[in-house]
């Protein structure tokens, strides 16, 4: 039995394979798969979310003016951080041509063609929605009785 207090990457159902297809510039349809986590640990989630916002404090235009901090969304950084958080493995690591192999890491994601990146990014959007729907469906199950001391 796995530890119920942590996200165990080796637990059954801890990851899922998403099969995709990409048509290259020559019109060749190329299969692509990504192995993704079904649940992020708090550390993985916080590292991903850290890239979303940065707080800044604007300088008041007049003395005594109260200026609220502003949140800045960095969607570009978030999309890379999300790939790092979710993707465990992908078919590009196992390409039959050794010169074409790419490890699933940020430096590889940054070199992808824009349409390949978009395909993966949209697959992760769909994956997050599917996982959220599954959790919502499971929340209808009866909860265990509370234990009091």
PDB file of C-alpha atoms in Angstrom:
ATOM      1  CA  UNK A   1       0.000   0.000   0.000  1.00  0.00           C
ATOM      2  CA  UNK A   2       1.355   3.414  -0.893  1.00  0.00           C
ATOM      3  CA  UNK A   3       1.711   6.225   1.632  1.00  0.00           C
ATOM      4  CA  UNK A   4      -1.659   8.060   1.739  1.00  0.00           C
ATOM      5  CA  UNK A   5      -0.008  11.341   2.815  1.00  0.00           C
ATOM      6  CA  UNK A   6       2.108  11.880  -0.289  1.00  0.00           C
ATOM      7  CA  UNK A   7       1.802  11.847  -4.059  1.00  0.00           C
ATOM      8  CA  UNK A   8       3.507   8.581  -4.950  1.00  0.00           C
ATOM      9  CA  UNK A   9       4.686   8.626  -8.581  1.00  0.00           C
ATOM     10  CA  UNK A  10       4.918   4.806  -8.540  1.00  0.00           C
ATOM     11  CA  UNK A  11       1.313   4.272  -7.390  1.00  0.00           C
ATOM     12  CA  UNK A  12      -1.168   2.742  -9.840  1.00  0.00           C
ATOM     13  CA  UNK A  13      -2.912   5.503 -11.798  1.00  0.00           C
ATOM     14  CA  UNK A  14      -0.255   8.095 -10.922  1.00  0.00           C
ATOM     15  CA  UNK A  15       0.389   8.733 -14.582  1.00  0.00           C
ATOM     16  CA  UNK A  16      -1.373   8.547 -17.923  1.00  0.00           C
ATOM     17  CA  UNK A  17      -0.261   8.350 -21.541  1.00  0.00           C
ATOM     18  CA  UNK A  18      -1.686  10.885 -23.979  1.00  0.00           C
ATOM     19  CA  UNK A  19      -1.447   9.901 -27.643  1.00  0.00           C
ATOM     20  CA  UNK A  20      -1.166  12.798 -30.090  1.00  0.00           C
ATOM     21  CA  UNK A  21      -0.491  13.325 -33.787  1.00  0.00           C
ATOM     22  CA  UNK A  22       1.403  16.144 -35.462  1.00  0.00           C
ATOM     23  CA  UNK A  23       1.609  16.878 -39.177  1.00  0.00           C
ATOM     24  CA  UNK A  24       5.097  18.092 -40.032  1.00  0.00           C
ATOM     25  CA  UNK A  25       5.846  20.786 -42.665  1.00  0.00           C
ATOM     26  CA  UNK A  26       6.240  18.073 -45.330  1.00  0.00           C
ATOM     27  CA  UNK A  27       2.721  16.766 -44.635  1.00  0.00           C
ATOM     28  CA  UNK A  28       3.857  13.635 -42.808  1.00  0.00           C
ATOM     29  CA  UNK A  29       1.640  12.702 -39.864  1.00  0.00           C
ATOM     30  CA  UNK A  30       3.883  11.849 -36.942  1.00  0.00           C
ATOM     31  CA  UNK A  31       2.614  10.103 -33.811  1.00  0.00           C
ATOM     32  CA  UNK A  32       3.679  11.617 -30.520  1.00  0.00           C
ATOM     33  CA  UNK A  33       2.890  10.516 -26.989  1.00  0.00           C
ATOM     34  CA  UNK A  34       3.472  12.121 -23.623  1.00  0.00           C
ATOM     35  CA  UNK A  35       3.360  10.383 -20.245  1.00  0.00           C
ATOM     36  CA  UNK A  36       1.893  12.804 -17.715  1.00  0.00           C
ATOM     37  CA  UNK A  37       1.244  12.874 -13.985  1.00  0.00           C
ATOM     38  CA  UNK A  38      -2.372  12.619 -12.882  1.00  0.00           C
ATOM     39  CA  UNK A  39      -1.648  14.492  -9.653  1.00  0.00           C
ATOM     40  CA  UNK A  40       1.015  17.003  -8.744  1.00  0.00           C
ATOM     41  CA  UNK A  41       2.614  17.128  -5.324  1.00  0.00           C
ATOM     42  CA  UNK A  42       2.422  20.440  -3.468  1.00  0.00           C
ATOM     43  CA  UNK A  43       6.057  21.137  -4.387  1.00  0.00           C
ATOM     44  CA  UNK A  44       5.472  20.489  -8.097  1.00  0.00           C
ATOM     45  CA  UNK A  45       2.311  22.588  -8.027  1.00  0.00           C
ATOM     46  CA  UNK A  46       3.967  25.512  -6.218  1.00  0.00           C
ATOM     47  CA  UNK A  47       6.960  25.512  -8.584  1.00  0.00           C
ATOM     48  CA  UNK A  48       4.543  25.607 -11.510  1.00  0.00           C
ATOM     49  CA  UNK A  49       2.396  28.368  -9.989  1.00  0.00           C
ATOM     50  CA  UNK A  50       5.447  30.407  -9.010  1.00  0.00           C
ATOM     51  CA  UNK A  51       5.919  31.165 -12.688  1.00  0.00           C
ATOM     52  CA  UNK A  52       2.367  32.483 -13.060  1.00  0.00           C
ATOM     53  CA  UNK A  53       2.529  35.574 -10.952  1.00  0.00           C
ATOM     54  CA  UNK A  54       4.939  38.188  -9.902  1.00  0.00           C
ATOM     55  CA  UNK A  55       3.867  40.956  -7.574  1.00  0.00           C
ATOM     56  CA  UNK A  56       5.011  44.492  -8.126  1.00  0.00           C
ATOM     57  CA  UNK A  57       4.391  47.625  -6.115  1.00  0.00           C
ATOM     58  CA  UNK A  58       3.735  50.676  -8.307  1.00  0.00           C
ATOM     59  CA  UNK A  59       5.172  53.977  -7.158  1.00  0.00           C
ATOM     60  CA  UNK A  60       2.513  56.464  -6.000  1.00  0.00           C
ATOM     61  CA  UNK A  61       2.103  59.476  -8.337  1.00  0.00           C
ATOM     62  CA  UNK A  62       1.334  61.826  -5.461  1.00  0.00           C
ATOM     63  CA  UNK A  63       2.383  61.867  -1.820  1.00  0.00           C
ATOM     64  CA  UNK A  64       0.014  59.892   0.362  1.00  0.00           C
ATOM     65  CA  UNK A  65      -1.625  58.096  -2.562  1.00  0.00           C
ATOM     66  CA  UNK A  66      -2.474  54.502  -1.694  1.00  0.00           C
ATOM     67  CA  UNK A  67      -1.396  52.210  -4.528  1.00  0.00           C
ATOM     68  CA  UNK A  68      -2.246  48.515  -4.395  1.00  0.00           C
ATOM     69  CA  UNK A  69       0.251  45.857  -5.501  1.00  0.00           C
ATOM     70  CA  UNK A  70      -0.280  44.489  -9.003  1.00  0.00           C
ATOM     71  CA  UNK A  71      -0.097  40.865 -10.064  1.00  0.00           C
ATOM     72  CA  UNK A  72       1.633  40.163 -13.346  1.00  0.00           C
ATOM     73  CA  UNK A  73       0.776  36.991 -15.210  1.00  0.00           C
ATOM     74  CA  UNK A  74       3.667  35.317 -16.999  1.00  0.00           C
ATOM     75  CA  UNK A  75       1.819  32.835 -19.223  1.00  0.00           C
ATOM     76  CA  UNK A  76       4.918  32.019 -21.250  1.00  0.00           C
ATOM     77  CA  UNK A  77       6.802  30.933 -18.149  1.00  0.00           C
ATOM     78  CA  UNK A  78       3.742  29.097 -16.854  1.00  0.00           C
ATOM     79  CA  UNK A  79       3.384  26.953 -19.972  1.00  0.00           C
ATOM     80  CA  UNK A  80       7.010  25.811 -19.704  1.00  0.00           C
ATOM     81  CA  UNK A  81       6.702  25.238 -15.951  1.00  0.00           C
ATOM     82  CA  UNK A  82       3.514  23.242 -16.482  1.00  0.00           C
ATOM     83  CA  UNK A  83       5.235  20.966 -18.986  1.00  0.00           C
ATOM     84  CA  UNK A  84       8.108  20.425 -16.554  1.00  0.00           C
ATOM     85  CA  UNK A  85       5.638  19.614 -13.764  1.00  0.00           C
ATOM     86  CA  UNK A  86       3.402  17.222 -15.696  1.00  0.00           C
ATOM     87  CA  UNK A  87       5.488  15.459 -18.345  1.00  0.00           C
ATOM     88  CA  UNK A  88       7.323  12.371 -17.082  1.00  0.00           C
ATOM     89  CA  UNK A  89       8.334  10.927 -20.445  1.00  0.00           C
ATOM     90  CA  UNK A  90       7.563  11.335 -24.121  1.00  0.00           C
ATOM     91  CA  UNK A  91       8.120   9.581 -27.409  1.00  0.00           C
ATOM     92  CA  UNK A  92      10.810  12.060 -28.454  1.00  0.00           C
ATOM     93  CA  UNK A  93      13.183  10.448 -25.951  1.00  0.00           C
ATOM     94  CA  UNK A  94      12.780   7.172 -27.822  1.00  0.00           C
ATOM     95  CA  UNK A  95      13.016   8.420 -31.444  1.00  0.00           C
ATOM     96  CA  UNK A  96      14.605   5.770 -33.679  1.00  0.00           C
ATOM     97  CA  UNK A  97      16.995   8.428 -35.032  1.00  0.00           C
ATOM     98  CA  UNK A  98      19.486   9.158 -32.200  1.00  0.00           C
ATOM     99  CA  UNK A  99      20.075  12.716 -33.441  1.00  0.00           C
ATOM    100  CA  UNK A 100      16.339  13.442 -33.048  1.00  0.00           C
ATOM    101  CA  UNK A 101      16.050  12.317 -29.427  1.00  0.00           C
ATOM    102  CA  UNK A 102      15.021  14.926 -26.879  1.00  0.00           C
ATOM    103  CA  UNK A 103      14.798  14.488 -23.115  1.00  0.00           C
ATOM    104  CA  UNK A 104      11.570  15.759 -21.518  1.00  0.00           C
ATOM    105  CA  UNK A 105      13.001  18.923 -19.943  1.00  0.00           C
ATOM    106  CA  UNK A 106      12.611  22.662 -20.331  1.00  0.00           C
ATOM    107  CA  UNK A 107      15.538  23.149 -22.698  1.00  0.00           C
ATOM    108  CA  UNK A 108      13.936  20.636 -25.067  1.00  0.00           C
ATOM    109  CA  UNK A 109      10.498  22.270 -24.777  1.00  0.00           C
ATOM    110  CA  UNK A 110      12.046  25.629 -25.699  1.00  0.00           C
ATOM    111  CA  UNK A 111      13.410  24.217 -28.969  1.00  0.00           C
ATOM    112  CA  UNK A 112      10.126  22.707 -30.205  1.00  0.00           C
ATOM    113  CA  UNK A 113       8.338  24.025 -33.251  1.00  0.00           C
ATOM    114  CA  UNK A 114       5.552  26.357 -32.191  1.00  0.00           C
ATOM    115  CA  UNK A 115       2.784  24.094 -33.498  1.00  0.00           C
ATOM    116  CA  UNK A 116       4.232  21.052 -31.668  1.00  0.00           C
ATOM    117  CA  UNK A 117       4.429  23.090 -28.455  1.00  0.00           C
ATOM    118  CA  UNK A 118       0.826  24.246 -28.938  1.00  0.00           C
ATOM    119  CA  UNK A 119      -0.322  20.643 -29.516  1.00  0.00           C
ATOM    120  CA  UNK A 120       1.277  19.518 -26.242  1.00  0.00           C
ATOM    121  CA  UNK A 121       0.072  22.601 -24.347  1.00  0.00           C
ATOM    122  CA  UNK A 122      -3.515  21.997 -25.501  1.00  0.00           C
ATOM    123  CA  UNK A 123      -3.238  18.299 -24.584  1.00  0.00           C
ATOM    124  CA  UNK A 124      -2.206  19.353 -21.067  1.00  0.00           C
ATOM    125  CA  UNK A 125      -5.212  21.717 -20.904  1.00  0.00           C
ATOM    126  CA  UNK A 126      -7.491  18.813 -21.798  1.00  0.00           C
ATOM    127  CA  UNK A 127      -5.693  16.512 -19.340  1.00  0.00           C
ATOM    128  CA  UNK A 128      -6.161  18.990 -16.464  1.00  0.00           C
ATOM    129  CA  UNK A 129      -9.878  19.320 -17.282  1.00  0.00           C
ATOM    130  CA  UNK A 130     -10.274  15.520 -17.403  1.00  0.00           C
ATOM    131  CA  UNK A 131      -8.497  15.034 -14.063  1.00  0.00           C
ATOM    132  CA  UNK A 132     -10.618  17.783 -12.468  1.00  0.00           C
ATOM    133  CA  UNK A 133     -13.810  16.129 -13.782  1.00  0.00           C
ATOM    134  CA  UNK A 134     -12.695  12.746 -12.402  1.00  0.00           C
ATOM    135  CA  UNK A 135     -12.003  14.270  -8.986  1.00  0.00           C
ATOM    136  CA  UNK A 136     -15.386  16.001  -9.037  1.00  0.00           C
ATOM    137  CA  UNK A 137     -17.107  12.711  -9.865  1.00  0.00           C
ATOM    138  CA  UNK A 138     -15.252  10.974  -7.015  1.00  0.00           C
ATOM    139  CA  UNK A 139     -16.229  13.681  -4.548  1.00  0.00           C
ATOM    140  CA  UNK A 140     -19.778  12.301  -4.610  1.00  0.00           C
ATOM    141  CA  UNK A 141     -18.644   9.184  -2.753  1.00  0.00           C
ATOM    142  CA  UNK A 142     -19.454   8.915   0.958  1.00  0.00           C
ATOM    143  CA  UNK A 143     -16.738  10.359   3.186  1.00  0.00           C
ATOM    144  CA  UNK A 144     -15.264   8.304   6.019  1.00  0.00           C
ATOM    145  CA  UNK A 145     -16.450   9.158   9.504  1.00  0.00           C
ATOM    146  CA  UNK A 146     -14.382  11.723  11.359  1.00  0.00           C
ATOM    147  CA  UNK A 147     -12.186  10.395  14.118  1.00  0.00           C
ATOM    148  CA  UNK A 148     -12.274  12.311  17.379  1.00  0.00           C
ATOM    149  CA  UNK A 149      -9.854  11.983  20.227  1.00  0.00           C
TER     150      UNK A 149
END
